[in-house]
Coordinates of N, CA and C in Angstrom, one line a residue:
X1 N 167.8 -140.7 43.2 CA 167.7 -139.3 43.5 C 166.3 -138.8 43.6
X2 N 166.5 -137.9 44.1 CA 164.8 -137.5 44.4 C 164.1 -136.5 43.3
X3 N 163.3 -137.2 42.9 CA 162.7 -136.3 41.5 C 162.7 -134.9 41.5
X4 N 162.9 -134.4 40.5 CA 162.9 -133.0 40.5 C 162.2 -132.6 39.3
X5 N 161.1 -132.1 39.6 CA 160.1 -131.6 38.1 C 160.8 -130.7 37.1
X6 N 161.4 -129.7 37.6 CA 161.9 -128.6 37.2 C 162.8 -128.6 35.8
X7 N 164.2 -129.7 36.7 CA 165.2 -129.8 36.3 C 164.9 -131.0 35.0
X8 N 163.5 -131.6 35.2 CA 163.9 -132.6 34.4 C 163.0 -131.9 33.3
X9 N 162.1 -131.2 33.4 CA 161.2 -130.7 32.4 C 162.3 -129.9 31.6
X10 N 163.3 -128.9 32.0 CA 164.5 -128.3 31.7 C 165.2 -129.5 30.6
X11 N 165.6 -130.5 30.8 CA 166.5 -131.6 30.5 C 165.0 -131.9 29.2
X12 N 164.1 -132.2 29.3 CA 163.1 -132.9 28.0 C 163.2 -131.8 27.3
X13 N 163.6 -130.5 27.5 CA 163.5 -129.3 26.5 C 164.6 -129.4 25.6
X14 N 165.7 -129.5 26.3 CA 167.1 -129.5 25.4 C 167.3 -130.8 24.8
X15 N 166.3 -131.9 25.4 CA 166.1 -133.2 24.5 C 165.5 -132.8 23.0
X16 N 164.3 -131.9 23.1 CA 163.2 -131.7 22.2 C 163.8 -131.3 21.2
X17 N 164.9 -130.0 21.8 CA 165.3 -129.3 20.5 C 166.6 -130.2 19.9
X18 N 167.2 -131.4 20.4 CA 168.0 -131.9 19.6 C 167.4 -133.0 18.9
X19 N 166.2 -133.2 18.9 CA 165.5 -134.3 18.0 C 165.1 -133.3 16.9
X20 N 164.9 -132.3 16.7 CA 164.6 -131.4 15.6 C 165.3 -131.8 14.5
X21 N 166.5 -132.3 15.1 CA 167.4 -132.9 14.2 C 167.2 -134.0 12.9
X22 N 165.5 -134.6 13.7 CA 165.1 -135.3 12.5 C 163.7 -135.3 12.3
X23 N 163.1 -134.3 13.5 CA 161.6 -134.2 12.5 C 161.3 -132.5 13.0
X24 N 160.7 -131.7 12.2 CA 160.5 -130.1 12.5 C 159.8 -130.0 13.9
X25 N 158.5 -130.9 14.1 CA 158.0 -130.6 15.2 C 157.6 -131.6 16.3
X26 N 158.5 -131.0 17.6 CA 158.8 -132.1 18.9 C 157.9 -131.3 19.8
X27 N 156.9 -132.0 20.8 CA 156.9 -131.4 21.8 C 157.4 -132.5 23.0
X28 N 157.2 -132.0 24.1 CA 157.1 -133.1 25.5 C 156.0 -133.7 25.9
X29 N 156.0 -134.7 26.5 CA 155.0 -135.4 26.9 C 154.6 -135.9 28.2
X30 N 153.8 -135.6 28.9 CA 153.5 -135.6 30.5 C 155.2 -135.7 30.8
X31 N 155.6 -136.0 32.3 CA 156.7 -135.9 32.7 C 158.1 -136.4 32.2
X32 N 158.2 -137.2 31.2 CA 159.1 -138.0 30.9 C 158.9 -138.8 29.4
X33 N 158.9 -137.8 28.8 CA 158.7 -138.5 27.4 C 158.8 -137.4 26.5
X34 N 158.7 -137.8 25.0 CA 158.5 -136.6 23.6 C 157.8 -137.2 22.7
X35 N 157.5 -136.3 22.3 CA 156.6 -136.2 20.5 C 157.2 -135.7 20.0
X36 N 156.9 -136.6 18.6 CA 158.1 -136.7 17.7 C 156.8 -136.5 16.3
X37 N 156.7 -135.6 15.9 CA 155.8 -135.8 14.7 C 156.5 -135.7 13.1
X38 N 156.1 -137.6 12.7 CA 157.3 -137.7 11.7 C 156.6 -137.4 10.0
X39 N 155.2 -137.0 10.2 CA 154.3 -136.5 9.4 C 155.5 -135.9 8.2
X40 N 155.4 -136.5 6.9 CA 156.1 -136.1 5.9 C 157.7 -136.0 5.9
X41 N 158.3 -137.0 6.8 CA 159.6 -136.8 6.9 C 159.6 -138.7 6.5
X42 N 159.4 -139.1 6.7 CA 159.9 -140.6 7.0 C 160.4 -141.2 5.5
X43 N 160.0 -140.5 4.3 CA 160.7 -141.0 3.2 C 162.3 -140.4 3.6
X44 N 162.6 -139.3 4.2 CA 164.2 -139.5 3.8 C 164.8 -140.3 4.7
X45 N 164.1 -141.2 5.7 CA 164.9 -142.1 6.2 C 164.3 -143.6 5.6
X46 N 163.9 -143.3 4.4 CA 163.8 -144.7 4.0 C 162.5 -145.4 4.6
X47 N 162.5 -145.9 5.8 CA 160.9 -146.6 6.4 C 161.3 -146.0 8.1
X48 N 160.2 -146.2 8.8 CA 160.1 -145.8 10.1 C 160.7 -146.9 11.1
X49 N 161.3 -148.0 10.6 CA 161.9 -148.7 11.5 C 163.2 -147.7 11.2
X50 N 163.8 -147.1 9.9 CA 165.1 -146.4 10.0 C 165.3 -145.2 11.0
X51 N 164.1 -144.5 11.0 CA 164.4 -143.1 11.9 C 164.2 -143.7 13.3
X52 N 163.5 -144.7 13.8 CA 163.5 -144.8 15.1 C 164.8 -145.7 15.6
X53 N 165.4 -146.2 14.5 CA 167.0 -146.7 15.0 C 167.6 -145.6 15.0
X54 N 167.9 -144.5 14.1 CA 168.4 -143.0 14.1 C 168.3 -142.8 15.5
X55 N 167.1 -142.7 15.7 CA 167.0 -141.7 17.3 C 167.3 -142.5 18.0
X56 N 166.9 -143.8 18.1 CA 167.6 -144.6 18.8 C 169.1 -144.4 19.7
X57 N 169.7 -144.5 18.3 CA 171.1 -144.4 18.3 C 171.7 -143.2 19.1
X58 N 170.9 -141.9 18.8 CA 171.3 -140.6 19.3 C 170.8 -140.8 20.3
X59 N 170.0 -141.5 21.1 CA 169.4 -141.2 22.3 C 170.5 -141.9 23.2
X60 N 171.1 -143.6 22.7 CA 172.0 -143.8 23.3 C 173.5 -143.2 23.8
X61 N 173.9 -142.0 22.3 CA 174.9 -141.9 22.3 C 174.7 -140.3 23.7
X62 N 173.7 -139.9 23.7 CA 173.1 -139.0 25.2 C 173.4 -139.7 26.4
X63 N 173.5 -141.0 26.3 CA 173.5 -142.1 27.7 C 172.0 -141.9 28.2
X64 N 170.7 -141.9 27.4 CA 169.8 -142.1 27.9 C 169.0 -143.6 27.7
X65 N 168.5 -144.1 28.3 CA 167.7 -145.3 28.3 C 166.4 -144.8 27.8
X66 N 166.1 -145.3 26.5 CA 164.3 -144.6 25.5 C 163.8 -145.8 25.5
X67 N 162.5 -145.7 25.7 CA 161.4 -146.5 25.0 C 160.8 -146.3 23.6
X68 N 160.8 -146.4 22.4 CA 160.4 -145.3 21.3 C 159.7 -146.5 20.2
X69 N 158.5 -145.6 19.7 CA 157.3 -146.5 19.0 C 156.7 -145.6 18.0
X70 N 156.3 -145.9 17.1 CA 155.9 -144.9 15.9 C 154.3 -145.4 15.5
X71 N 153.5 -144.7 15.2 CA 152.0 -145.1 15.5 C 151.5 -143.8 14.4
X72 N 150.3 -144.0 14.0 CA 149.2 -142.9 13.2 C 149.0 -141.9 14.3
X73 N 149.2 -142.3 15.2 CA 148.2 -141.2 16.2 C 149.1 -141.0 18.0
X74 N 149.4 -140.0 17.9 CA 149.9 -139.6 19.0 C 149.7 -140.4 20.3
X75 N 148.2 -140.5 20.6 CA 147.9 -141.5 22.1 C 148.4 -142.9 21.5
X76 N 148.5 -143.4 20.5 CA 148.7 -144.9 20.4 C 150.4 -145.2 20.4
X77 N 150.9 -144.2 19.9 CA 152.3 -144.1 19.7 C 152.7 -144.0 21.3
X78 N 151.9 -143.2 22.2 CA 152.5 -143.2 23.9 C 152.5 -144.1 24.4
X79 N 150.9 -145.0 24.2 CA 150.4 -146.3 24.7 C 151.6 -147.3 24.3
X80 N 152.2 -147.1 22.7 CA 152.8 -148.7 22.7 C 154.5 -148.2 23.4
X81 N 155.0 -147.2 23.6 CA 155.9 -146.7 23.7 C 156.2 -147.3 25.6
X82 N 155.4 -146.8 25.9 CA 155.3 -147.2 27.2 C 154.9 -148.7 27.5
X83 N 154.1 -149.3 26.8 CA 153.8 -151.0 27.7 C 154.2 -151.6 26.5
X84 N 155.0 -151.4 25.8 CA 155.3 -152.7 24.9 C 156.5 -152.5 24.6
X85 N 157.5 -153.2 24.0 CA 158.6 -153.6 23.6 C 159.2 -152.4 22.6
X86 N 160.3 -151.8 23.1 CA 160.8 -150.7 22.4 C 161.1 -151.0 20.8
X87 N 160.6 -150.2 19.9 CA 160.8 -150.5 18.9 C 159.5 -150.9 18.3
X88 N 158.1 -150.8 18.8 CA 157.0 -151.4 17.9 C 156.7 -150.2 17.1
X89 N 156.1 -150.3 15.9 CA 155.4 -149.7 14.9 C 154.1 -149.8 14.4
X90 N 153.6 -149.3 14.0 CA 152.2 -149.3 13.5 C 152.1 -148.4 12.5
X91 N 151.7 -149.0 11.0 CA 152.1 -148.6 10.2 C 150.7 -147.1 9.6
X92 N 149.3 -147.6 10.0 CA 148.1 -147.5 9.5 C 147.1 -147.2 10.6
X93 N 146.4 -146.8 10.9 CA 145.0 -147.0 11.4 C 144.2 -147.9 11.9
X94 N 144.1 -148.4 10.8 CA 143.8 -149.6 10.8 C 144.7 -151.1 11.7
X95 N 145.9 -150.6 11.6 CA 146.4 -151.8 12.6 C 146.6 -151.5 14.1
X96 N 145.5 -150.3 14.6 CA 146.1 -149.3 16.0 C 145.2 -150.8 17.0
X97 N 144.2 -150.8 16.4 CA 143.2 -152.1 17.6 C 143.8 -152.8 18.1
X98 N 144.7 -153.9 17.0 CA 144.9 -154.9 17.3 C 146.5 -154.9 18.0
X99 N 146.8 -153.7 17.8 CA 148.4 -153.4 17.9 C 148.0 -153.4 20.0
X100 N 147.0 -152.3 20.3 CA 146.7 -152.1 21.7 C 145.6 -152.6 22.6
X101 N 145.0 -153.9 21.7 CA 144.2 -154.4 22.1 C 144.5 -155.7 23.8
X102 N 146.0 -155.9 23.5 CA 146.1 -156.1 25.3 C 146.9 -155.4 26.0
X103 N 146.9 -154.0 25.2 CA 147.6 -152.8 26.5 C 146.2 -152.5 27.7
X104 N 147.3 -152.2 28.8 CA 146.5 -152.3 30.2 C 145.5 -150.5 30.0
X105 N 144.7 -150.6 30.5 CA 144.3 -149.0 30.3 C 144.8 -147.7 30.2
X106 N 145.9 -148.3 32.1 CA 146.6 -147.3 32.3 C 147.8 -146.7 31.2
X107 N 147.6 -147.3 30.1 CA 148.3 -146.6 29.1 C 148.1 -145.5 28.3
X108 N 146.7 -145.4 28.6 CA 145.9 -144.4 27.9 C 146.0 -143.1 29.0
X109 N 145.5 -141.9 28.6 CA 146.0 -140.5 29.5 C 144.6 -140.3 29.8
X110 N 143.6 -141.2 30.7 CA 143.0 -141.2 31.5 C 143.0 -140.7 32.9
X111 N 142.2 -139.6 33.3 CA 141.9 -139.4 34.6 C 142.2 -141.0 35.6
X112 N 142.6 -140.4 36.8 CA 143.0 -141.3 37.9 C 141.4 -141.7 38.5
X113 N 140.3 -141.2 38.4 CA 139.2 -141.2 38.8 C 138.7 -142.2 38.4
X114 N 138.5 -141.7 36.6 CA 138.7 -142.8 35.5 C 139.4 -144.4 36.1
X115 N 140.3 -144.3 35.9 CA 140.7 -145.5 36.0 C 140.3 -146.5 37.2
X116 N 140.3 -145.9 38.1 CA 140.0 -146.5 39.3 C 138.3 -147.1 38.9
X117 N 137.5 -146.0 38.5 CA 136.0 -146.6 38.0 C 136.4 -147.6 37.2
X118 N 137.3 -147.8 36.4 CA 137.3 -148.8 34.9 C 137.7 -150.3 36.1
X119 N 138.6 -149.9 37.2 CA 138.9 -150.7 37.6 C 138.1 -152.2 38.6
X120 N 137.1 -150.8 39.0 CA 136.1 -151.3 40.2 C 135.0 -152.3 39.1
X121 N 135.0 -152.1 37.9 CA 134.2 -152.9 37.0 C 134.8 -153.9 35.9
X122 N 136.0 -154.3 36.7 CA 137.1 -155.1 35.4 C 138.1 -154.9 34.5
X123 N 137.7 -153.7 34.5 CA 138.1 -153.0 32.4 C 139.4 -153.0 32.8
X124 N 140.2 -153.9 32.4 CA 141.4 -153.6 32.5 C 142.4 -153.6 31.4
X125 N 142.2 -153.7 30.0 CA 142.5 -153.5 29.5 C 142.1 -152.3 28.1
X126 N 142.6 -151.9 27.1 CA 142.4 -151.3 26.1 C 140.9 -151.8 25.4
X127 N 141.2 -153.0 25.1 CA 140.7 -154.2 24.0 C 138.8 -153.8 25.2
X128 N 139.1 -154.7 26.7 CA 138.0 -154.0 27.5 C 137.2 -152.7 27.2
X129 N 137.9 -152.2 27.0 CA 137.6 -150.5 27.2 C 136.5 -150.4 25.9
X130 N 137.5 -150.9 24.8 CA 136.9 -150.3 23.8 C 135.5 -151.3 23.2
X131 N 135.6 -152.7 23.9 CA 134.1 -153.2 23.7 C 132.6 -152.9 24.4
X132 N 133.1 -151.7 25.4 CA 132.0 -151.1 25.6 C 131.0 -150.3 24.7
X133 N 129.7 -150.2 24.9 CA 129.0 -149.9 24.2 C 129.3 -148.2 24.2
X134 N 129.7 -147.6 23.3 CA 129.8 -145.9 23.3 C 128.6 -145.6 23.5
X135 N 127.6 -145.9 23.5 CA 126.4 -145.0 24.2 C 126.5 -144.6 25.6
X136 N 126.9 -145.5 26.1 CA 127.3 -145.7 27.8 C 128.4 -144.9 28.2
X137 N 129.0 -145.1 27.4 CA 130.9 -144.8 27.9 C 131.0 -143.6 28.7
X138 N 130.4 -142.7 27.6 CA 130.4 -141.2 28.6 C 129.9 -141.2 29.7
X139 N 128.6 -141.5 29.7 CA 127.7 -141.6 30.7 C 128.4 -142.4 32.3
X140 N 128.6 -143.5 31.8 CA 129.7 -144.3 33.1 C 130.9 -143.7 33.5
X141 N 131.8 -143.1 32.5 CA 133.1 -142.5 32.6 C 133.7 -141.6 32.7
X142 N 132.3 -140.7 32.1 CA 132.9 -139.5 31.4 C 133.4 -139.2 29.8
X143 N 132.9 -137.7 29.6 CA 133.2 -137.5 28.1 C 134.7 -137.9 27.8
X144 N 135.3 -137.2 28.8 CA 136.7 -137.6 28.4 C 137.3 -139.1 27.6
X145 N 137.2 -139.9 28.7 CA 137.3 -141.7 28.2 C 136.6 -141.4 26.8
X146 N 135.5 -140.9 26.3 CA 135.3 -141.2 24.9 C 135.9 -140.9 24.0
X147 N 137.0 -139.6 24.6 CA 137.3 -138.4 23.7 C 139.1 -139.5 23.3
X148 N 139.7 -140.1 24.6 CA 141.1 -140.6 24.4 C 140.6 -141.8 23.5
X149 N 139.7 -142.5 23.2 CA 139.4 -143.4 22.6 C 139.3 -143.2 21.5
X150 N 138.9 -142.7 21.1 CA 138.8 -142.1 19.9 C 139.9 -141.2 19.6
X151 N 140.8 -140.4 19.9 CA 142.3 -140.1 19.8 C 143.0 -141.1 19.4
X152 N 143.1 -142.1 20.3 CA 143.4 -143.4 19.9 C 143.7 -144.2 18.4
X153 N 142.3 -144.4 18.1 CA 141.8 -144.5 16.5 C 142.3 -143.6 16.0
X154 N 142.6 -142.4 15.9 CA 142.2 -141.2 14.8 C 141.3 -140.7 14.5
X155 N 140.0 -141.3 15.2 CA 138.8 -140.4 14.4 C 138.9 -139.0 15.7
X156 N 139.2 -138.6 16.2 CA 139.4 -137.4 16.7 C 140.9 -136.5 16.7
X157 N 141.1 -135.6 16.2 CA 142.4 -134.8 15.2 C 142.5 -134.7 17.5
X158 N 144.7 -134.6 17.7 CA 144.9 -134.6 18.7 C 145.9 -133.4 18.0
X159 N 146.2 -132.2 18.6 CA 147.4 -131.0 19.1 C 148.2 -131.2 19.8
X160 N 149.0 -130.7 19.8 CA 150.7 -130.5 20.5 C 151.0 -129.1 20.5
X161 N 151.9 -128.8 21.7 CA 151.9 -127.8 22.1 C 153.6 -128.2 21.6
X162 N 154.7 -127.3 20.0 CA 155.7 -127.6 19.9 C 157.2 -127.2 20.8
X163 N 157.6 -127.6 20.8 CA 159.1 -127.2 21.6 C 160.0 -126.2 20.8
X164 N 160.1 -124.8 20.7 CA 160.6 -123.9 19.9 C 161.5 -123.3 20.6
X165 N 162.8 -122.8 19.6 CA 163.5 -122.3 20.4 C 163.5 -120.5 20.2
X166 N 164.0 -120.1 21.8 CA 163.8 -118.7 21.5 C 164.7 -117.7 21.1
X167 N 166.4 -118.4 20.5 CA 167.1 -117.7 19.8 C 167.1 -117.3 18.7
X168 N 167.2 -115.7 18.6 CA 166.9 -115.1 17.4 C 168.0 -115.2 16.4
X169 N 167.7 -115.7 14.9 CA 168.8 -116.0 14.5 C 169.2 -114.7 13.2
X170 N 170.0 -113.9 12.9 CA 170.6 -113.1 12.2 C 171.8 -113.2 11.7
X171 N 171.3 -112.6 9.8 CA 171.5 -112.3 9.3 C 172.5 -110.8 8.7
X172 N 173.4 -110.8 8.4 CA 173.7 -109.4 7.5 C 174.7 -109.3 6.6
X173 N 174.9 -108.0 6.1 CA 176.2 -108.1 4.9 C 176.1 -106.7 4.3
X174 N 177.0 -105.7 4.4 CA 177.2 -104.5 4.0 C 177.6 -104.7 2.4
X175 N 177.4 -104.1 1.9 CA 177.9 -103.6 0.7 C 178.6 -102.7 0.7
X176 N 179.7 -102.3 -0.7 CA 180.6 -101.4 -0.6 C 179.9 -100.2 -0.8
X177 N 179.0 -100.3 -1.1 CA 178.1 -98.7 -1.7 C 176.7 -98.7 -2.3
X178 N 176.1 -98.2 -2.2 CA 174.3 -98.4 -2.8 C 174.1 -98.9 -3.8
X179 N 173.3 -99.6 -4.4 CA 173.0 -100.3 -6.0 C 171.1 -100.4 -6.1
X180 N 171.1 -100.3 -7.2 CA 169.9 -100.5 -7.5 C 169.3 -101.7 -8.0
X181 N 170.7 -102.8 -8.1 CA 170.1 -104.0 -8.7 C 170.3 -105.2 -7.9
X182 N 169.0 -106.0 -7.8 CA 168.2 -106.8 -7.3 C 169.0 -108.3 -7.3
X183 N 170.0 -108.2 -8.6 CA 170.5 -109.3 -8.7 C 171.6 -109.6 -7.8
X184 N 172.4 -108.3 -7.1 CA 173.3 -107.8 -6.6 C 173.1 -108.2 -5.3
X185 N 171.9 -108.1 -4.5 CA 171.0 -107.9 -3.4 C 171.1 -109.3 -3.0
X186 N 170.0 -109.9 -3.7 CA 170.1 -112.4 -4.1 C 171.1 -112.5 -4.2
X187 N 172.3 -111.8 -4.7 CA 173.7 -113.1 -4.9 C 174.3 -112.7 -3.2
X188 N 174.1 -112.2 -2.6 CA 175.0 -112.0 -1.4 C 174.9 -112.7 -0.2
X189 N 176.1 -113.2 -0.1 CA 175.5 -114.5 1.2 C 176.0 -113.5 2.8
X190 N 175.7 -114.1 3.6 CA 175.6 -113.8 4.9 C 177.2 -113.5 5.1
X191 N 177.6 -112.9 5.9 CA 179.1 -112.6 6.5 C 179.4 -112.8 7.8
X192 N 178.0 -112.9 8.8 CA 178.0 -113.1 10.0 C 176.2 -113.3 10.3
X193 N 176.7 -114.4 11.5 CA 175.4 -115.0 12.2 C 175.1 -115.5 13.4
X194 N 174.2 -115.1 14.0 CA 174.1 -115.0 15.5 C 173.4 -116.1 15.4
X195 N 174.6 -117.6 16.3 CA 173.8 -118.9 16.4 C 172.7 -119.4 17.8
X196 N 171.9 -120.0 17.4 CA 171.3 -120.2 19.1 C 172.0 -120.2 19.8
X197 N 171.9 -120.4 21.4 CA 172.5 -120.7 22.8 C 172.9 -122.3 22.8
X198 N 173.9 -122.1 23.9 CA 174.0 -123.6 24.1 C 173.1 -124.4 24.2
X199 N 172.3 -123.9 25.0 CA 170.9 -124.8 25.4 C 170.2 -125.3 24.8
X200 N 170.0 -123.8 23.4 CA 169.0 -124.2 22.8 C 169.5 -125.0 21.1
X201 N 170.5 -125.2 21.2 CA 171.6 -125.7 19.7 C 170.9 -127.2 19.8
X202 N 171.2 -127.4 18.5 CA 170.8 -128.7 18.1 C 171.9 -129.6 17.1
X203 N 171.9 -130.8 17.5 CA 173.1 -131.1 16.9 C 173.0 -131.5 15.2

């Protein structure tokens, strides 16, 4: 079928908000992918091979085909997600080098400009890339290349823009008559609640 930006950016949203299901903050990722930030969740699934069979699982029971990789750092988690074997991990920082050291460049969220220069001089891989001298790099490349490189590692903090939903959710509960005590107020649970939309529900 012939791609449709729209419909599919529509479709990664209602993905986003059903992975909330296992970490607070999802966003999307260029056309066809998510972030998944598992930052302080991964003990209740035990280790990070557990949640990515989780999602796994849920992504098949969608009838979607995932590629899914867990990494320190956002760019390295997209890099292995996309050119390496579904299911890699990286536990540390320290193992991001050797983890993407023969991913192809194009893994990285480099300008097309970029690449084609990396290309006209060899660099064809990560491992390439990153034995260049950083004095140069910008200068040859551009600031940018220095800046994903270093995303990469960690030593540059990366942002996400999260996937939130915009149903307002309410609360209420009448009492039979006015009171002045506070304990009366805390003990009373909800009577009715306005749940998200279809769209926006999460399972």
């Amino acid at each position: 079928e012939q791609f449709d930006p729209s419909a599919t950016r529509r479709a990664l949203r209602r993905l986003a908000l059903r992975m909330h299901a296992f970490v607070p903050t999802v966003a999307i990722d260029q056309r066809d992918g998510l972030l998944l930030d598992a930052s302080g969740c991964v003990h209740l699934y035990s280790t990070l091979e557990q949640l990515l069979a989780r999602v796994m699982r849920k992504m098949t029971r969608f009838g979607i085909s995932a590629r899914i990789a867990a990494a320190p750092t956002f760019t390295a988690a997209c890099a292995l997600a996309r050119c390496r074997s579904s299911g890699s991990v990286v536990k540390d920082v320290n193992g991001i080098a050797q983890a993407t050291q023969q991913l192809p460049v194009t893994a990285l969220r480099l300008q097309d400009g970029v690449l084609h220069a990396l290309h006209e001089v060899g660099v064809e891989t990560i491992g390439q890339l990153r034995a260049l001298p950083r004095a140069s790099l910008a200068d040859r490349f551009g600031s940018h290349a220095l800046r994903v490189l270093d995303q990469l590692s960690g030593r540059v903090p990366e942002s996400i823009t999260p996937v939130v939903s915009c149903s307002v959710i309410e609360a209420s509960h009448e009492l039979a008559g006015p009171t002045t005590r506070l304990d009366a107020v805390q003990a009373v649970s909800y009577t009715h609640l306005t749940l998200p939309t279809k769209e926006d529900s999460v399972d």
